[in-house]
PDB file of C-alpha atoms and ligand atoms in Angstrom:
ATOM      1  CA  MET A 867     -25.547 -15.557-143.759  1.00 69.00           C
ATOM      2  CA  LYS A 868     -24.279 -13.137-141.102  1.00 89.00           C
ATOM      3  CA  LEU A 869     -24.050 -10.111-143.269  1.00 91.00           C
ATOM      4  CA  TYR A 870     -22.474  -8.031-140.526  1.00 92.00           C
ATOM      5  CA  ALA A 871     -19.663 -10.495-139.822  1.00 95.00           C
ATOM      6  CA  PRO A 872     -16.269  -9.064-140.631  1.00 94.00           C
ATOM      7  CA  SER A 873     -15.471 -12.146-142.788  1.00 95.00           C
ATOM      8  CA  THR A 874     -18.691 -11.579-144.837  1.00 95.00           C
ATOM      9  CA  VAL A 875     -18.019  -7.799-145.206  1.00 94.00           C
ATOM     10  CA  ASN A 876     -14.500  -8.531-146.444  1.00 94.00           C
ATOM     11  CA  GLU A 877     -15.695 -11.344-148.761  1.00 95.00           C
ATOM     12  CA  ILE A 878     -18.278  -9.049-150.355  1.00 95.00           C
ATOM     13  CA  ARG A 879     -15.776  -6.236-150.789  1.00 94.00           C
ATOM     14  CA  LYS A 880     -13.390  -8.591-152.461  1.00 95.00           C
ATOM     15  CA  ARG A 881     -15.947 -10.317-154.696  1.00 96.00           C
ATOM     16  CA  TYR A 882     -17.280  -6.969-155.979  1.00 97.00           C
ATOM     17  CA  GLY A 883     -13.913  -5.301-156.078  1.00 97.00           C
ATOM     18  CA  PHE A 884     -15.471  -2.596-153.874  1.00 97.00           C
ATOM     19  CA  HIS A 885     -13.125  -0.091-152.238  1.00 96.00           C
ATOM     20  CA  THR A 886     -14.575   1.897-149.298  1.00 96.00           C
ATOM     21  CA  SER A 887     -14.535   5.597-149.847  1.00 97.00           C
ATOM     22  CA  LYS A 888     -13.207   7.744-147.052  1.00 96.00           C
ATOM     23  CA  SER A 889     -14.778  10.910-148.602  1.00 97.00           C
ATOM     24  CA  LEU A 890     -18.200   9.264-148.471  1.00 98.00           C
ATOM     25  CA  GLY A 891     -17.697   8.339-144.820  1.00 97.00           C
ATOM     26  CA  GLN A 892     -17.916   4.576-145.443  1.00 98.00           C
ATOM     27  CA  ASN A 893     -17.266   2.706-142.225  1.00 97.00           C
ATOM     28  CA  PHE A 894     -19.305  -0.469-142.180  1.00 97.00           C
ATOM     29  CA  LEU A 895     -20.825  -1.770-138.949  1.00 97.00           C
ATOM     30  CA  THR A 896     -19.876  -5.349-138.021  1.00 96.00           C
ATOM     31  CA  ASP A 897     -21.459  -5.795-134.530  1.00 96.00           C
ATOM     32  CA  LYS A 898     -24.874  -7.430-134.332  1.00 96.00           C
ATOM     33  CA  ALA A 899     -25.496  -6.155-130.790  1.00 96.00           C
ATOM     34  CA  ILE A 900     -25.076  -2.517-131.897  1.00 97.00           C
ATOM     35  CA  ILE A 901     -27.331  -3.102-134.937  1.00 97.00           C
ATOM     36  CA  ASP A 902     -29.959  -4.487-132.629  1.00 97.00           C
ATOM     37  CA  GLN A 903     -29.653  -1.471-130.338  1.00 97.00           C
ATOM     38  CA  ILE A 904     -30.200   0.874-133.287  1.00 98.00           C
ATOM     39  CA  ILE A 905     -33.287  -1.116-134.289  1.00 98.00           C
ATOM     40  CA  GLU A 906     -34.627  -1.337-130.743  1.00 97.00           C
ATOM     41  CA  GLY A 907     -33.906   2.364-130.151  1.00 97.00           C
ATOM     42  CA  ALA A 908     -35.912   3.219-133.262  1.00 98.00           C
ATOM     43  CA  ASP A 909     -38.876   1.240-131.873  1.00 97.00           C
ATOM     44  CA  ILE A 910     -40.121   0.004-135.280  1.00 98.00           C
ATOM     45  CA  GLY A 911     -43.725  -1.304-135.559  1.00 97.00           C
ATOM     46  CA  PRO A 912     -45.159  -3.532-138.319  1.00 97.00           C
ATOM     47  CA  GLU A 913     -47.120  -0.601-139.833  1.00 97.00           C
ATOM     48  CA  ASP A 914     -44.179   1.793-139.774  1.00 98.00           C
ATOM     49  CA  LEU A 915     -42.180   3.359-142.618  1.00 98.00           C
ATOM     50  CA  VAL A 916     -38.403   3.355-142.044  1.00 98.00           C
ATOM     51  CA  ILE A 917     -36.179   5.750-143.828  1.00 98.00           C
ATOM     52  CA  GLU A 918     -32.526   4.789-143.643  1.00 98.00           C
ATOM     53  CA  ILE A 919     -29.709   7.130-144.507  1.00 98.00           C
ATOM     54  CA  GLY A 920     -26.744   5.427-146.093  1.00 98.00           C
ATOM     55  CA  PRO A 921     -27.420   1.639-146.079  1.00 98.00           C
ATOM     56  CA  GLY A 922     -23.899   0.666-147.173  1.00 98.00           C
ATOM     57  CA  LEU A 923     -23.940  -3.088-147.479  1.00 98.00           C
ATOM     58  CA  GLY A 924     -27.409  -3.258-146.005  1.00 98.00           C
ATOM     59  CA  VAL A 925     -26.758  -4.634-142.456  1.00 97.00           C
ATOM     60  CA  ILE A 926     -29.151  -2.252-140.666  1.00 98.00           C
ATOM     61  CA  THR A 927     -31.526  -2.236-143.664  1.00 98.00           C
ATOM     62  CA  TRP A 928     -32.025  -6.022-143.469  1.00 98.00           C
ATOM     63  CA  GLU A 929     -32.825  -5.975-139.770  1.00 97.00           C
ATOM     64  CA  ALA A 930     -35.230  -2.997-140.141  1.00 98.00           C
ATOM     65  CA  ALA A 931     -36.991  -4.756-143.066  1.00 98.00           C
ATOM     66  CA  GLN A 932     -37.898  -7.633-140.701  1.00 98.00           C
ATOM     67  CA  LYS A 933     -39.806  -5.156-138.422  1.00 98.00           C
ATOM     68  CA  ALA A 934     -41.207  -2.421-140.687  1.00 98.00           C
ATOM     69  CA  LYS A 935     -43.893  -2.271-143.273  1.00 97.00           C
ATOM     70  CA  LYS A 936     -41.474  -0.624-145.658  1.00 98.00           C
ATOM     71  CA  VAL A 937     -37.900   0.599-145.635  1.00 98.00           C
ATOM     72  CA  ILE A 938     -36.706   3.272-148.008  1.00 98.00           C
ATOM     73  CA  ALA A 939     -32.915   3.454-147.985  1.00 98.00           C
ATOM     74  CA  VAL A 940     -31.173   6.481-149.482  1.00 98.00           C
ATOM     75  CA  GLU A 941     -27.594   5.645-150.676  1.00 98.00           C
ATOM     76  CA  ILE A 942     -25.437   8.043-152.673  1.00 98.00           C
ATOM     77  CA  ASP A 943     -22.884   5.504-153.896  1.00 98.00           C
ATOM     78  CA  LYS A 944     -24.055   3.706-157.059  1.00 98.00           C
ATOM     79  CA  LYS A 945     -21.303   1.128-156.695  1.00 98.00           C
ATOM     80  CA  LEU A 946     -23.207  -0.269-153.683  1.00 98.00           C
ATOM     81  CA  LEU A 947     -26.389  -0.889-155.647  1.00 98.00           C
ATOM     82  CA  PRO A 948     -25.440  -4.364-157.062  1.00 98.00           C
ATOM     83  CA  ILE A 949     -24.298  -5.369-153.560  1.00 98.00           C
ATOM     84  CA  LEU A 950     -27.510  -4.209-151.955  1.00 98.00           C
ATOM     85  CA  ALA A 951     -29.511  -6.126-154.665  1.00 98.00           C
ATOM     86  CA  GLU A 952     -27.756  -9.224-153.386  1.00 97.00           C
ATOM     87  CA  THR A 953     -27.810  -8.662-149.669  1.00 97.00           C
ATOM     88  CA  LEU A 954     -31.432  -7.500-149.580  1.00 98.00           C
ATOM     89  CA  ALA A 955     -32.755 -10.016-152.278  1.00 97.00           C
ATOM     90  CA  ASP A 956     -35.066 -11.533-149.630  1.00 97.00           C
ATOM     91  CA  CYS A 957     -36.498  -8.187-148.531  1.00 98.00           C
ATOM     92  CA  PRO A 958     -39.317  -7.223-150.964  1.00 98.00           C
ATOM     93  CA  ASN A 959     -40.283  -4.358-148.681  1.00 98.00           C
ATOM     94  CA  VAL A 960     -37.073  -2.436-149.208  1.00 98.00           C
ATOM     95  CA  GLU A 961     -36.642   0.296-151.779  1.00 98.00           C
ATOM     96  CA  ILE A 962     -33.217   1.729-152.473  1.00 98.00           C
ATOM     97  CA  LEU A 963     -32.966   5.279-153.755  1.00 98.00           C
ATOM     98  CA  ASN A 964     -29.658   6.136-155.306  1.00 98.00           C
ATOM     99  CA  GLN A 965     -29.429   9.779-154.331  1.00 98.00           C
ATOM    100  CA  ASP A 966     -27.940  12.312-152.004  1.00 98.00           C
ATOM    101  CA  ILE A 967     -29.895  12.554-148.684  1.00 98.00           C
ATOM    102  CA  LEU A 968     -29.081  16.296-148.577  1.00 98.00           C
ATOM    103  CA  LYS A 969     -30.961  16.652-151.930  1.00 98.00           C
ATOM    104  CA  THR A 970     -33.874  14.373-150.965  1.00 98.00           C
ATOM    105  CA  ASP A 971     -37.278  15.700-150.185  1.00 98.00           C
ATOM    106  CA  VAL A 972     -37.938  13.323-147.302  1.00 98.00           C
ATOM    107  CA  ASN A 973     -41.421  14.787-146.576  1.00 98.00           C
ATOM    108  CA  GLN A 974     -42.431  14.052-150.118  1.00 98.00           C
ATOM    109  CA  LEU A 975     -41.299  10.403-149.741  1.00 98.00           C
ATOM    110  CA  ILE A 976     -43.396  10.209-146.533  1.00 98.00           C
ATOM    111  CA  ALA A 977     -46.487  11.811-148.101  1.00 97.00           C
ATOM    112  CA  GLU A 978     -46.330   9.257-150.965  1.00 96.00           C
ATOM    113  CA  GLU A 979     -46.072   6.339-148.515  1.00 97.00           C
ATOM    114  CA  ARG A 980     -48.918   7.708-146.361  1.00 95.00           C
ATOM    115  CA  LYS A 981     -51.248   7.108-149.313  1.00 94.00           C
ATOM    116  CA  HIS A 982     -50.550   3.382-148.847  1.00 91.00           C
ATOM    117  CA  GLY A 983     -51.294   3.458-145.180  1.00 90.00           C
ATOM    118  CA  ILE A 984     -48.333   3.614-142.853  1.00 94.00           C
ATOM    119  CA  ARG A 985     -48.576   4.428-139.137  1.00 91.00           C
ATOM    120  CA  GLN A 986     -45.446   6.132-138.047  1.00 97.00           C
ATOM    121  CA  VAL A 987     -42.205   7.166-139.608  1.00 98.00           C
ATOM    122  CA  LYS A 988     -38.812   6.248-138.089  1.00 98.00           C
ATOM    123  CA  ILE A 989     -35.566   7.628-139.541  1.00 98.00           C
ATOM    124  CA  LEU A 990     -32.347   5.728-138.797  1.00 98.00           C
ATOM    125  CA  GLY A 991     -28.857   5.137-140.033  1.00 98.00           C
ATOM    126  CA  ASN A 992     -25.195   4.983-139.407  1.00 98.00           C
ATOM    127  CA  LEU A 993     -24.443   8.460-140.696  1.00 98.00           C
ATOM    128  CA  PRO A 994     -21.572   9.455-142.972  1.00 96.00           C
ATOM    129  CA  TYR A 995     -19.707  11.475-140.328  1.00 94.00           C
ATOM    130  CA  TYR A 996     -18.584  14.267-142.685  1.00 94.00           C
ATOM    131  CA  ILE A 997     -22.137  15.449-142.931  1.00 97.00           C
ATOM    132  CA  THR A 998     -23.779  14.501-139.659  1.00 97.00           C
ATOM    133  CA  THR A 999     -24.810  18.047-138.672  1.00 97.00           C
ATOM    134  CA  PRO A1000     -26.076  19.109-142.142  1.00 97.00           C
ATOM    135  CA  ILE A1001     -28.193  15.928-142.418  1.00 98.00           C
ATOM    136  CA  ILE A1002     -29.734  16.427-138.937  1.00 98.00           C
ATOM    137  CA  MET A1003     -30.361  20.117-139.346  1.00 97.00           C
ATOM    138  CA  LYS A1004     -31.860  19.670-142.835  1.00 98.00           C
ATOM    139  CA  LEU A1005     -34.337  17.095-141.553  1.00 98.00           C
ATOM    140  CA  LEU A1006     -35.298  19.287-138.579  1.00 97.00           C
ATOM    141  CA  GLU A1007     -35.475  22.608-140.486  1.00 96.00           C
ATOM    142  CA  ASP A1008     -37.569  20.960-143.196  1.00 96.00           C
ATOM    143  CA  GLY A1009     -40.018  19.955-140.432  1.00 96.00           C
ATOM    144  CA  VAL A1010     -39.655  16.243-141.185  1.00 98.00           C
ATOM    145  CA  GLU A1011     -42.889  14.419-140.376  1.00 97.00           C
ATOM    146  CA  ALA A1012     -41.304  11.572-138.449  1.00 98.00           C
ATOM    147  CA  GLU A1013     -41.550  10.362-134.877  1.00 98.00           C
ATOM    148  CA  SER A1014     -37.821   9.893-134.334  1.00 98.00           C
ATOM    149  CA  ILE A1015     -34.340   9.944-135.798  1.00 98.00           C
ATOM    150  CA  THR A1016     -32.088   7.240-134.416  1.00 98.00           C
ATOM    151  CA  VAL A1017     -28.537   7.621-135.783  1.00 98.00           C
ATOM    152  CA  MET A1018     -24.966   6.653-135.229  1.00 98.00           C
ATOM    153  CA  MET A1019     -22.519   9.536-135.216  1.00 98.00           C
ATOM    154  CA  GLN A1020     -19.165  10.593-133.762  1.00 98.00           C
ATOM    155  CA  LYS A1021     -19.486  10.311-129.935  1.00 98.00           C
ATOM    156  CA  GLU A1022     -18.295  13.888-129.459  1.00 98.00           C
ATOM    157  CA  VAL A1023     -21.091  15.215-131.646  1.00 98.00           C
ATOM    158  CA  ALA A1024     -23.688  13.097-129.868  1.00 98.00           C
ATOM    159  CA  GLU A1025     -22.488  14.507-126.523  1.00 98.00           C
ATOM    160  CA  ARG A1026     -22.630  18.093-127.808  1.00 98.00           C
ATOM    161  CA  ILE A1027     -26.163  17.650-129.113  1.00 98.00           C
ATOM    162  CA  GLN A1028     -27.294  16.188-125.746  1.00 97.00           C
ATOM    163  CA  SER A1029     -25.456  18.790-123.608  1.00 98.00           C
ATOM    164  CA  SER A1030     -27.059  21.417-121.382  1.00 97.00           C
ATOM    165  CA  PRO A1031     -26.346  25.073-120.401  1.00 97.00           C
ATOM    166  CA  GLY A1032     -23.209  25.637-118.326  1.00 95.00           C
ATOM    167  CA  LYS A1033     -21.370  22.573-119.677  1.00 96.00           C
ATOM    168  CA  LYS A1034     -18.290  22.973-121.827  1.00 95.00           C
ATOM    169  CA  THR A1035     -19.921  20.855-124.585  1.00 96.00           C
ATOM    170  CA  TYR A1036     -23.066  23.047-124.753  1.00 97.00           C
ATOM    171  CA  GLY A1037     -23.179  24.927-128.081  1.00 97.00           C
ATOM    172  CA  ALA A1038     -25.270  26.079-131.000  1.00 97.00           C
ATOM    173  CA  ILE A1039     -25.973  22.504-132.131  1.00 97.00           C
ATOM    174  CA  SER A1040     -27.297  21.543-128.602  1.00 98.00           C
ATOM    175  CA  ALA A1041     -29.722  24.513-128.461  1.00 98.00           C
ATOM    176  CA  ALA A1042     -30.828  24.266-132.102  1.00 98.00           C
ATOM    177  CA  VAL A1043     -31.479  20.518-132.043  1.00 98.00           C
ATOM    178  CA  GLN A1044     -33.126  20.575-128.572  1.00 98.00           C
ATOM    179  CA  TYR A1045     -35.642  23.103-129.877  1.00 98.00           C
ATOM    180  CA  TYR A1046     -36.971  20.456-132.263  1.00 98.00           C
ATOM    181  CA  CYS A1047     -36.349  17.262-130.308  1.00 98.00           C
ATOM    182  CA  GLN A1048     -35.487  15.407-127.145  1.00 98.00           C
ATOM    183  CA  PRO A1049     -32.080  13.787-127.471  1.00 98.00           C
ATOM    184  CA  GLU A1050     -30.988  10.605-125.736  1.00 98.00           C
ATOM    185  CA  ILE A1051     -27.783   8.616-126.146  1.00 98.00           C
ATOM    186  CA  VAL A1052     -28.780   5.015-126.753  1.00 98.00           C
ATOM    187  CA  VAL A1053     -25.360   3.417-126.599  1.00 98.00           C
ATOM    188  CA  ASN A1054     -21.711   4.341-126.905  1.00 98.00           C
ATOM    189  CA  VAL A1055     -19.901   2.425-129.642  1.00 98.00           C
ATOM    190  CA  PRO A1056     -16.195   1.709-129.760  1.00 98.00           C
ATOM    191  CA  ARG A1057     -14.232   2.395-132.974  1.00 98.00           C
ATOM    192  CA  ASP A1058     -13.184  -1.294-133.461  1.00 97.00           C
ATOM    193  CA  VAL A1059     -16.617  -2.509-134.657  1.00 97.00           C
ATOM    194  CA  PHE A1060     -16.302  -0.842-137.999  1.00 97.00           C
ATOM    195  CA  ILE A1061     -14.551  -1.818-141.224  1.00 97.00           C
ATOM    196  CA  PRO A1062     -12.485   0.228-141.967  1.00 96.00           C
ATOM    197  CA  GLN A1063     -11.902   1.512-138.402  1.00 97.00           C
ATOM    198  CA  PRO A1064     -12.511   5.234-137.981  1.00 96.00           C
ATOM    199  CA  ASN A1065     -10.249   7.447-135.845  1.00 95.00           C
ATOM    200  CA  VAL A1066     -13.001   8.315-133.409  1.00 97.00           C
ATOM    201  CA  ASP A1067     -15.475   6.533-131.147  1.00 98.00           C
ATOM    202  CA  SER A1068     -19.191   6.686-131.899  1.00 98.00           C
ATOM    203  CA  ALA A1069     -22.542   6.815-130.218  1.00 98.00           C
ATOM    204  CA  VAL A1070     -26.130   6.081-131.242  1.00 98.00           C
ATOM    205  CA  LEU A1071     -28.311   9.152-130.569  1.00 98.00           C
ATOM    206  CA  LYS A1072     -32.159   8.998-130.573  1.00 98.00           C
ATOM    207  CA  LEU A1073     -33.825  12.280-131.339  1.00 98.00           C
ATOM    208  CA  THR A1074     -37.529  12.140-130.548  1.00 98.00           C
ATOM    209  CA  LEU A1075     -39.283  14.938-132.398  1.00 98.00           C
ATOM    210  CA  ARG A1076     -41.339  17.190-130.140  1.00 98.00           C
ATOM    211  CA  LYS A1077     -45.069  17.420-130.860  1.00 95.00           C
ATOM    212  CA  GLU A1078     -44.958  20.899-129.406  1.00 95.00           C
ATOM    213  CA  LYS A1079     -41.997  23.204-129.273  1.00 96.00           C
ATOM    214  CA  PRO A1080     -40.562  23.780-125.787  1.00 96.00           C
ATOM    215  CA  VAL A1081     -40.614  27.571-126.147  1.00 97.00           C
ATOM    216  CA  GLU A1082     -42.674  30.072-128.147  1.00 97.00           C
ATOM    217  CA  VAL A1083     -40.757  32.098-130.719  1.00 97.00           C
ATOM    218  CA  THR A1084     -42.326  34.675-132.989  1.00 97.00           C
ATOM    219  CA  ASP A1085     -39.596  34.378-135.645  1.00 97.00           C
ATOM    220  CA  ARG A1086     -37.747  31.096-135.883  1.00 96.00           C
ATOM    221  CA  ASN A1087     -34.989  32.414-138.127  1.00 96.00           C
ATOM    222  CA  LEU A1088     -34.311  35.206-135.701  1.00 97.00           C
ATOM    223  CA  PHE A1089     -34.305  32.709-132.792  1.00 98.00           C
ATOM    224  CA  MET A1090     -31.749  30.544-134.649  1.00 97.00           C
ATOM    225  CA  ALA A1091     -29.725  33.670-135.529  1.00 97.00           C
ATOM    226  CA  CYS A1092     -29.487  34.534-131.835  1.00 97.00           C
ATOM    227  CA  ILE A1093     -28.190  31.046-131.085  1.00 97.00           C
ATOM    228  CA  LYS A1094     -25.653  31.236-133.956  1.00 96.00           C
ATOM    229  CA  ALA A1095     -24.444  34.682-133.087  1.00 97.00           C
ATOM    230  CA  GLY A1096     -24.241  33.863-129.351  1.00 96.00           C
ATOM    231  CA  PHE A1097     -22.095  30.774-129.898  1.00 96.00           C
ATOM    232  CA  GLY A1098     -20.306  32.257-132.913  1.00 94.00           C
ATOM    233  CA  GLN A1099     -18.276  34.304-130.469  1.00 88.00           C
ATOM    234  CA  ARG A1100     -18.835  32.258-127.374  1.00 84.00           C
ATOM    235  CA  ARG A1101     -16.077  33.908-125.313  1.00 88.00           C
ATOM    236  CA  LYS A1102     -17.631  37.281-125.724  1.00 94.00           C
ATOM    237  CA  THR A1103     -20.396  38.661-123.488  1.00 96.00           C
ATOM    238  CA  LEU A1104     -23.944  38.682-124.874  1.00 96.00           C
ATOM    239  CA  ALA A1105     -23.803  42.444-125.334  1.00 95.00           C
ATOM    240  CA  ASN A1106     -20.993  41.850-127.829  1.00 96.00           C
ATOM    241  CA  SER A1107     -21.879  38.495-129.379  1.00 96.00           C
ATOM    242  CA  LEU A1108     -25.472  39.488-130.266  1.00 96.00           C
ATOM    243  CA  THR A1109     -23.992  42.194-132.601  1.00 96.00           C
ATOM    244  CA  GLY A1110     -23.288  39.232-134.908  1.00 95.00           C
ATOM    245  CA  ILE A1111     -26.969  39.410-135.947  1.00 96.00           C
ATOM    246  CA  ASP A1112     -27.740  41.579-138.976  1.00 93.00           C
ATOM    247  CA  GLY A1113     -29.101  44.963-137.858  1.00 92.00           C
ATOM    248  CA  VAL A1114     -28.063  44.642-134.149  1.00 95.00           C
ATOM    249  CA  GLY A1115     -25.577  47.156-132.791  1.00 95.00           C
ATOM    250  CA  LYS A1116     -24.109  47.206-129.312  1.00 93.00           C
ATOM    251  CA  GLU A1117     -26.609  49.670-127.946  1.00 94.00           C
ATOM    252  CA  LEU A1118     -29.622  47.752-129.200  1.00 95.00           C
ATOM    253  CA  ALA A1119     -28.132  44.509-127.809  1.00 96.00           C
ATOM    254  CA  SER A1120     -27.713  46.070-124.374  1.00 96.00           C
ATOM    255  CA  GLN A1121     -31.252  47.558-124.403  1.00 96.00           C
ATOM    256  CA  VAL A1122     -32.763  44.261-125.394  1.00 97.00           C
ATOM    257  CA  LEU A1123     -30.954  42.296-122.722  1.00 97.00           C
ATOM    258  CA  GLU A1124     -31.974  44.820-120.110  1.00 97.00           C
ATOM    259  CA  ALA A1125     -35.603  44.601-121.239  1.00 97.00           C
ATOM    260  CA  CYS A1126     -35.363  40.799-120.950  1.00 97.00           C
ATOM    261  CA  GLY A1127     -33.804  40.989-117.474  1.00 97.00           C
ATOM    262  CA  ILE A1128     -30.749  39.123-118.689  1.00 97.00           C
ATOM    263  CA  ASP A1129     -27.323  40.331-117.515  1.00 97.00           C
ATOM    264  CA  SER A1130     -25.485  41.603-120.549  1.00 95.00           C
ATOM    265  CA  SER A1131     -22.189  40.243-119.238  1.00 95.00           C
ATOM    266  CA  ARG A1132     -23.388  36.691-119.458  1.00 96.00           C
ATOM    267  CA  ARG A1133     -22.245  34.370-122.252  1.00 96.00           C
ATOM    268  CA  ALA A1134     -24.330  32.210-124.634  1.00 97.00           C
ATOM    269  CA  GLU A1135     -23.176  28.974-123.044  1.00 96.00           C
ATOM    270  CA  THR A1136     -25.179  29.885-119.877  1.00 97.00           C
ATOM    271  CA  LEU A1137     -28.447  30.532-121.701  1.00 97.00           C
ATOM    272  CA  ASP A1138     -31.275  27.980-121.877  1.00 98.00           C
ATOM    273  CA  LEU A1139     -33.738  27.752-124.739  1.00 98.00           C
ATOM    274  CA  ASN A1140     -36.283  29.937-122.921  1.00 98.00           C
ATOM    275  CA  GLU A1141     -33.734  32.799-122.557  1.00 98.00           C
ATOM    276  CA  PHE A1142     -32.729  32.564-126.262  1.00 98.00           C
ATOM    277  CA  ALA A1143     -36.476  32.759-127.111  1.00 98.00           C
ATOM    278  CA  VAL A1144     -37.028  35.746-124.859  1.00 98.00           C
ATOM    279  CA  ILE A1145     -34.145  37.645-126.480  1.00 98.00           C
ATOM    280  CA  ALA A1146     -35.299  36.736-130.030  1.00 98.00           C
ATOM    281  CA  ASN A1147     -38.887  37.783-129.312  1.00 97.00           C
ATOM    282  CA  GLU A1148     -37.675  41.083-127.808  1.00 97.00           C
ATOM    283  CA  LEU A1149     -35.532  41.745-130.910  1.00 96.00           C
ATOM    284  CA  LYS A1150     -38.471  40.935-133.145  1.00 96.00           C
ATOM    285  CA  LYS A1151     -40.611  43.530-131.246  1.00 94.00           C
ATOM    286  CA  ARG A1152     -37.943  46.043-132.167  1.00 89.00           C
ATOM    287  CA  GLU A1153     -38.264  45.070-135.820  1.00 81.00           C
ATOM    288  CA  VAL A1154     -34.863  43.400-136.276  1.00 77.00           C
TER     289      VAL A1154
HETATM  290  N1  SAM B2210     -25.324   1.598-142.880  1.00 63.92           N
HETATM  291  C1  SAM B2210     -24.058   1.006-143.230  1.00 63.92           C
HETATM  292  C2  SAM B2210     -23.408   0.359-142.028  1.00 63.92           C
HETATM  293  O1  SAM B2210     -23.807   0.685-140.950  1.00 63.92           O
HETATM  294  O2  SAM B2210     -22.562  -0.531-142.189  1.00 63.92           O
HETATM  295  C3  SAM B2210     -23.127   2.048-143.861  1.00 63.92           C
HETATM  296  C4  SAM B2210     -22.824   3.262-142.966  1.00 63.92           C
HETATM  297  S1  SAM B2210     -21.500   4.283-143.549  1.00 63.92           S
HETATM  298  C5  SAM B2210     -21.006   5.054-142.034  1.00 63.92           C
HETATM  299  C6  SAM B2210     -22.329   5.689-144.347  1.00 63.92           C
HETATM  300  C7  SAM B2210     -23.128   5.382-145.627  1.00 63.92           C
HETATM  301  O3  SAM B2210     -23.687   6.550-146.127  1.00 63.92           O
HETATM  302  C8  SAM B2210     -22.267   4.838-146.784  1.00 63.92           C
HETATM  303  O4  SAM B2210     -22.870   3.749-147.367  1.00 63.92           O
HETATM  304  C9  SAM B2210     -22.121   6.031-147.731  1.00 63.92           C
HETATM  305  O5  SAM B2210     -21.894   5.658-149.050  1.00 63.92           O
HETATM  306  C10 SAM B2210     -23.492   6.697-147.531  1.00 63.92           C
HETATM  307  N2  SAM B2210     -23.529   8.161-147.890  1.00 63.92           N
HETATM  308  C11 SAM B2210     -22.496   9.060-147.777  1.00 63.92           C
HETATM  309  N3  SAM B2210     -22.945  10.313-148.116  1.00 63.92           N
HETATM  310  C12 SAM B2210     -24.250  10.136-148.465  1.00 63.92           C
HETATM  311  C13 SAM B2210     -25.240  11.064-148.855  1.00 63.92           C
HETATM  312  N4  SAM B2210     -24.970  12.399-149.050  1.00 63.92           N
HETATM  313  N5  SAM B2210     -26.480  10.655-149.088  1.00 63.92           N
HETATM  314  C14 SAM B2210     -26.745   9.303-148.913  1.00 63.92           C
HETATM  315  N6  SAM B2210     -25.889   8.345-148.548  1.00 63.92           N
HETATM  316  C15 SAM B2210     -24.606   8.822-148.273  1.00 63.92           C
END
């Protein structure tokens, strides 16, 4: 059975009386070539654990189960459970957890599976678009012990994450994510391969987690606060935008920028990770 075929997706929906929920970001993938690119992008080995976010009808799950030692798929919608029991009946190595990924302790799941001998951990999924950024930032800020995160998202968000200083698309999400990982767009995906069709195009983004951070920061929260404040008022000069950090006034901001050798009339969108780190470390020295 071609689970991903539009006729199968519609047949399953009809037979189970299942109505897709817009508020849960349910747009089901119906293109085998794209599913294959997600699987290939994730580079799954036979000793690997796959954690899938939002299996839906199980189209990506089924393919991942053919390659991995085990797949744990986290799905919030309990109405999908009987469907997944049917579509994944021939995949004994799949476990479905009916819970919210934002409330899931992914590292605890991984620690449990490590006891049974897994090699690497690959996270993947076709993300519910309404929470793309919170999901990615939660995994990264929790220090998820995985090799990579290969996920479908709105194309515009993937482009922002992958952007670099000086580009219009460069923002807080680019700097924050790139501190933890190396992003790479695997494939762009047109909107017409989903049921129901979303209003935006998509892209599969692979985030390879860095073994070592690209810059040294003495206080990660302060580093992230600099990024947030800088882009929070991106049209303002750094001398002004850094005052968005608790305890930083205009005079301190100017002094710190001068000590760092960074022109205070520059804007956050021109700063690379190293410059954000230098500013954060200088603020830390001054006990911010
Ligand atoms: N993987 C399927 C596919 O590609 O056809 C479905 C992808 S659909 C874009 C997103 C899936 O994430 C849906 O099944 C939805 O119910 C689920 N979901 C939404 N919010 C979630 C959450 N907070 N935690 C876990 N799953 C969630």
